[in-house]
Amino acid sequence: AQSVTQPDIHITVSEGASLELRCNYSYGATPYLFWYVQSPGQGLQLLLKYFSGDTLVQGIKGFEAEFKRSQSSFNLRKPSVHWSDAAEYFCAVGLIATSGTYKYIFGTGTRLKVLA
Amino acid sequence: GAGVSQSPSNKVTEKGKDVELRCDPISGHTALYWYRQSLGQGLEFLIYFQGNSAPDKSGLPSDRFSAERTGGSVSTLTIQRTQQEDSAVYLCASSLGTSGREQYFGPGTRLTVT
C-alpha cells in the first residue's frame, strides 16, 4: 500500500542546534516529494519539493532535504534551528493512485519544539 | 494575488445539525482538494476536483459527507447530521493541475460538534 511514515511524533532541539526530520515512503516508483510546515492555527506552507534531478533540494527558511532512492527517504534538515521554527512538519508524496487519479499522501507529522 | 480562503474560520454546531464549509481557491487553479485534520493526526484526504472531470470521492468517510464545486471555482463541503467524531480542522487546497504541482492550503475551518 502507498504510505508515508514520519517516525518521530515529537522532536525537541535547542536553538542553534541542527535538525533532521525523517520521512520514508512506500511506493513502487519515485513519487513527487514535498515538505510542508504548519504553524499553530495556520494552514500548511510549502518548504520544498523534489521532482527529479539533484537529490539535494533547497527550500525556504534555510531548510534542505535529501532524496535517497535506495532508502525511500526524503529527510528534512536545517543546520541551525531558530525559535521561530517551532511548528508541525508534514512530509507528503504526490503519486498516481491505483484509481488512476493523482493524489497526495501525507505523513502524520512531526511536532518540533525549540528550547531557548 | 489572494491565496486560498476558507469560511468560516470556526464553526460550533450541535450534534445532528448540518454544516456547510466554503473554500475559495486561487484563481486559475483547476484542482481543488479537501482534507480533514483531526487532533494529533495527519491529513486525511476527503475529495478531489480536477477541472470538469468527475470528482474523486474515495476519501469521504460516509454518505453524510458531500462536496460540490460550482463553476470550477468555489467549493462547498457539506456534512449532514453531524456527529462528535466529525470535530476536526477541515483544510482546503488548490493547485494548478496535477502531476506534481504543489498544493496551496487555506487556513482551515475548525469544526466543533457539541
Short mmCIF file of C-alpha atoms in Angstrom, two decimals:
data_model
loop_
_atom_site.label_atom_id
_atom_site.label_comp_id
_atom_site.label_asym_id
_atom_site.label_seq_id
_atom_site.Cartn_x
_atom_site.Cartn_y
_atom_site.Cartn_z
CA ALA A 1 0.00 0.00 0.00
CA GLN A 2 1.12 3.54 -0.66
CA SER A 3 2.10 5.28 2.56
CA VAL A 4 4.24 7.96 4.14
CA THR A 5 5.88 7.43 7.52
CA GLN A 6 7.23 10.08 9.82
CA PRO A 7 8.59 8.01 12.70
CA ASP A 8 9.14 10.90 15.09
CA ILE A 9 5.94 12.34 16.53
CA HIS A 10 7.73 14.93 18.65
CA ILE A 11 11.25 16.32 18.47
CA THR A 12 12.83 18.82 20.84
CA VAL A 13 16.03 20.66 19.98
CA SER A 14 17.88 23.62 21.42
CA GLU A 15 18.02 26.83 19.46
CA GLY A 16 21.11 26.82 17.28
CA ALA A 17 21.31 23.04 17.12
CA SER A 18 20.99 21.08 13.91
CA LEU A 19 17.78 19.34 12.94
CA GLU A 20 16.82 16.31 10.90
CA LEU A 21 13.25 15.16 10.44
CA ARG A 22 12.75 11.75 8.94
CA CYS A 23 10.37 10.72 6.20
CA ASN A 24 10.00 7.35 4.47
CA TYR A 25 7.55 6.44 1.77
CA SER A 26 6.21 3.27 0.25
CA TYR A 27 5.53 3.41 -3.48
CA GLY A 28 6.56 1.41 -6.49
CA ALA A 29 8.14 4.31 -8.33
CA THR A 30 9.70 7.62 -7.40
CA PRO A 31 6.92 9.96 -6.37
CA TYR A 32 6.93 13.69 -6.17
CA LEU A 33 8.07 14.63 -2.66
CA PHE A 34 7.15 17.60 -0.52
CA TRP A 35 7.73 19.03 2.93
CA TYR A 36 5.17 21.39 4.43
CA VAL A 37 5.20 23.35 7.68
CA GLN A 38 2.15 24.22 9.74
CA SER A 39 2.35 26.89 12.41
CA PRO A 40 -0.36 26.91 15.11
CA GLY A 41 -3.72 27.95 13.72
CA GLN A 42 -2.36 28.22 10.20
CA GLY A 43 -2.65 26.28 7.00
CA LEU A 44 0.24 24.36 5.50
CA GLN A 45 3.08 26.19 3.79
CA LEU A 46 5.36 24.51 1.28
CA LEU A 47 9.01 24.35 2.39
CA LEU A 48 10.47 22.48 -0.56
CA LYS A 49 9.77 19.87 -3.18
CA TYR A 50 11.57 17.22 -5.22
CA PHE A 51 10.52 16.15 -8.68
CA SER A 52 13.72 14.94 -10.32
CA GLY A 53 17.38 15.82 -10.80
CA ASP A 54 19.65 16.84 -7.96
CA THR A 55 18.73 14.79 -4.92
CA LEU A 56 19.57 17.59 -2.51
CA VAL A 57 16.96 20.31 -2.69
CA GLN A 58 16.97 23.69 -1.04
CA GLY A 59 13.88 25.28 0.37
CA ILE A 60 12.74 28.36 2.18
CA LYS A 61 13.75 29.37 5.70
CA GLY A 62 17.14 27.65 5.39
CA PHE A 63 15.73 24.12 5.07
CA GLU A 64 17.02 21.44 2.76
CA ALA A 65 16.06 17.84 2.08
CA GLU A 66 17.81 14.90 0.52
CA PHE A 67 16.12 12.23 -1.56
CA LYS A 68 17.65 8.77 -1.17
CA ARG A 69 16.08 6.33 -3.59
CA SER A 70 17.73 3.27 -2.02
CA GLN A 71 16.19 4.10 1.34
CA SER A 72 12.89 5.52 0.05
CA SER A 73 13.57 8.50 2.24
CA PHE A 74 13.28 12.26 1.98
CA ASN A 75 14.66 13.67 5.23
CA LEU A 76 14.42 17.35 6.07
CA ARG A 77 17.41 19.14 7.58
CA LYS A 78 18.41 22.51 8.93
CA PRO A 79 21.92 23.27 10.20
CA SER A 80 20.86 25.75 12.90
CA VAL A 81 17.34 25.90 14.26
CA HIS A 82 15.67 29.17 15.24
CA TRP A 83 12.95 29.52 17.85
CA SER A 84 10.53 30.52 15.09
CA ASP A 85 10.93 27.06 13.52
CA ALA A 86 8.75 25.55 16.24
CA ALA A 87 5.81 24.12 14.30
CA GLU A 88 4.49 20.88 12.86
CA TYR A 89 6.16 19.46 9.78
CA PHE A 90 4.49 17.22 7.25
CA CYS A 91 6.09 15.10 4.59
CA ALA A 92 3.94 14.33 1.57
CA VAL A 93 4.17 12.39 -1.67
CA GLY A 94 2.33 13.02 -4.91
CA LEU A 95 1.64 9.91 -6.94
CA ILE A 96 -0.73 8.22 -9.31
CA ALA A 97 -3.13 6.18 -7.19
CA THR A 98 -4.48 2.77 -8.17
CA SER A 99 -7.65 4.56 -9.25
CA GLY A 100 -5.59 6.39 -11.87
CA THR A 101 -6.01 9.79 -10.29
CA TYR A 102 -3.23 11.94 -8.94
CA LYS A 103 -3.16 12.03 -5.13
CA TYR A 104 -1.16 13.43 -2.29
CA ILE A 105 -0.50 11.27 0.75
CA PHE A 106 0.64 12.99 3.94
CA GLY A 107 2.57 11.66 6.87
CA THR A 108 1.17 12.10 10.36
CA GLY A 109 3.53 14.97 11.08
CA THR A 110 6.41 15.75 13.42
CA ARG A 111 5.91 18.43 16.04
CA LEU A 112 9.09 20.41 16.63
CA LYS A 113 9.75 22.17 19.91
CA VAL A 114 12.68 24.57 20.18
CA LEU A 115 14.30 25.31 23.53
CA ALA A 116 15.77 28.74 24.12
CA GLY B 1 -2.88 37.73 -5.50
CA ALA B 2 -5.07 36.25 -2.84
CA GLY B 3 -4.38 32.81 -1.50
CA VAL B 4 -6.86 30.09 -0.71
CA SER B 5 -9.56 31.31 1.63
CA GLN B 6 -11.95 29.32 3.77
CA SER B 7 -15.02 30.27 5.73
CA PRO B 8 -15.99 30.21 8.45
CA SER B 9 -12.72 30.00 10.36
CA ASN B 10 -14.52 28.42 13.29
CA LYS B 11 -17.86 26.63 13.49
CA VAL B 12 -19.54 25.23 16.55
CA THR B 13 -22.64 23.16 15.91
CA GLU B 14 -24.89 20.80 17.76
CA LYS B 15 -24.88 17.11 17.07
CA GLY B 16 -27.34 16.25 14.34
CA LYS B 17 -27.23 19.62 12.58
CA ASP B 18 -25.96 20.13 9.03
CA VAL B 19 -22.96 22.36 8.29
CA GLU B 20 -21.50 23.89 5.15
CA LEU B 21 -17.85 24.80 4.80
CA ARG B 22 -16.69 27.02 1.98
CA CYS B 23 -13.43 27.18 0.05
CA ASP B 24 -12.31 29.82 -2.43
CA PRO B 25 -9.29 28.51 -4.34
CA ILE B 26 -6.60 30.57 -6.01
CA SER B 27 -7.89 31.97 -9.28
CA GLY B 28 -6.92 29.76 -12.21
CA HIS B 29 -6.22 26.68 -10.12
CA THR B 30 -8.03 23.78 -11.70
CA ALA B 31 -7.51 21.25 -8.92
CA LEU B 32 -9.15 21.52 -5.50
CA TYR B 33 -8.77 19.18 -2.53
CA TRP B 34 -10.49 18.81 0.81
CA TYR B 35 -8.72 17.24 3.79
CA ARG B 36 -9.64 16.58 7.38
CA GLN B 37 -7.10 17.01 10.16
CA SER B 38 -8.02 15.56 13.49
CA LEU B 39 -6.09 16.30 16.68
CA GLY B 40 -2.70 14.63 16.54
CA GLN B 41 -3.38 13.13 13.14
CA GLY B 42 -2.07 13.79 9.68
CA LEU B 43 -4.17 14.99 6.81
CA GLU B 44 -6.94 12.67 5.74
CA PHE B 45 -7.89 13.06 2.09
CA LEU B 46 -11.62 13.58 1.56
CA ILE B 47 -12.37 14.62 -2.02
CA TYR B 48 -10.64 15.98 -5.11
CA PHE B 49 -11.94 18.07 -8.03
CA GLN B 50 -9.99 18.47 -11.25
CA GLY B 51 -11.41 20.71 -13.93
CA ASN B 52 -14.66 19.39 -15.34
CA SER B 53 -13.90 15.77 -14.51
CA ALA B 54 -15.98 13.76 -12.09
CA PRO B 55 -14.66 14.30 -8.57
CA ASP B 56 -12.68 11.66 -6.75
CA LYS B 57 -14.83 10.99 -3.70
CA SER B 58 -12.92 7.98 -2.49
CA GLY B 59 -11.88 9.63 0.78
CA LEU B 60 -15.31 10.67 2.03
CA PRO B 61 -15.83 8.77 5.31
CA SER B 62 -19.60 8.33 5.00
CA ASP B 63 -22.60 9.37 2.92
CA ARG B 64 -23.18 12.22 5.35
CA PHE B 65 -20.30 14.00 3.63
CA SER B 66 -20.66 15.61 0.22
CA ALA B 67 -19.00 18.37 -1.73
CA GLU B 68 -19.59 20.35 -4.85
CA ARG B 69 -17.62 22.80 -6.88
CA THR B 70 -19.55 25.40 -8.79
CA GLY B 71 -18.22 26.93 -11.99
CA GLY B 72 -14.86 25.31 -11.47
CA SER B 73 -14.09 27.68 -8.63
CA VAL B 74 -15.73 27.86 -5.20
CA SER B 75 -16.31 24.60 -3.37
CA THR B 76 -18.65 23.73 -0.52
CA LEU B 77 -18.19 20.75 1.77
CA THR B 78 -21.43 19.71 3.44
CA ILE B 79 -21.69 17.47 6.47
CA GLN B 80 -25.19 16.29 7.28
CA ARG B 81 -26.37 15.13 10.70
CA THR B 82 -23.04 15.99 12.29
CA GLN B 83 -21.52 13.67 14.86
CA GLN B 84 -18.97 14.43 17.56
CA GLU B 85 -16.34 12.46 15.67
CA ASP B 86 -16.68 14.98 12.83
CA SER B 87 -14.94 17.57 15.03
CA ALA B 88 -11.70 18.45 13.26
CA VAL B 89 -10.00 21.07 11.15
CA TYR B 90 -11.10 20.93 7.54
CA LEU B 91 -8.45 22.11 5.12
CA CYS B 92 -8.88 23.06 1.51
CA ALA B 93 -6.05 23.21 -1.00
CA SER B 94 -5.79 24.11 -4.64
CA SER B 95 -3.17 23.58 -7.32
CA LEU B 96 -2.58 24.49 -10.93
CA GLY B 97 -3.28 20.96 -12.01
CA THR B 98 -1.95 17.56 -11.31
CA SER B 99 1.28 15.69 -11.93
CA GLY B 100 3.45 17.08 -9.25
CA ARG B 101 2.14 20.56 -8.76
CA GLU B 102 2.38 21.71 -5.19
CA GLN B 103 -0.77 22.44 -3.28
CA TYR B 104 -1.60 25.77 -1.71
CA PHE B 105 -3.55 25.47 1.51
CA GLY B 106 -6.17 27.63 3.10
CA PRO B 107 -6.13 28.37 6.85
CA GLY B 108 -8.80 25.77 7.55
CA THR B 109 -12.16 25.67 9.27
CA ARG B 110 -12.19 24.35 12.82
CA LEU B 111 -15.43 22.42 13.32
CA THR B 112 -16.60 21.56 16.82
CA VAL B 113 -19.65 19.36 17.25
CA THR B 114 -21.14 19.53 20.72
#
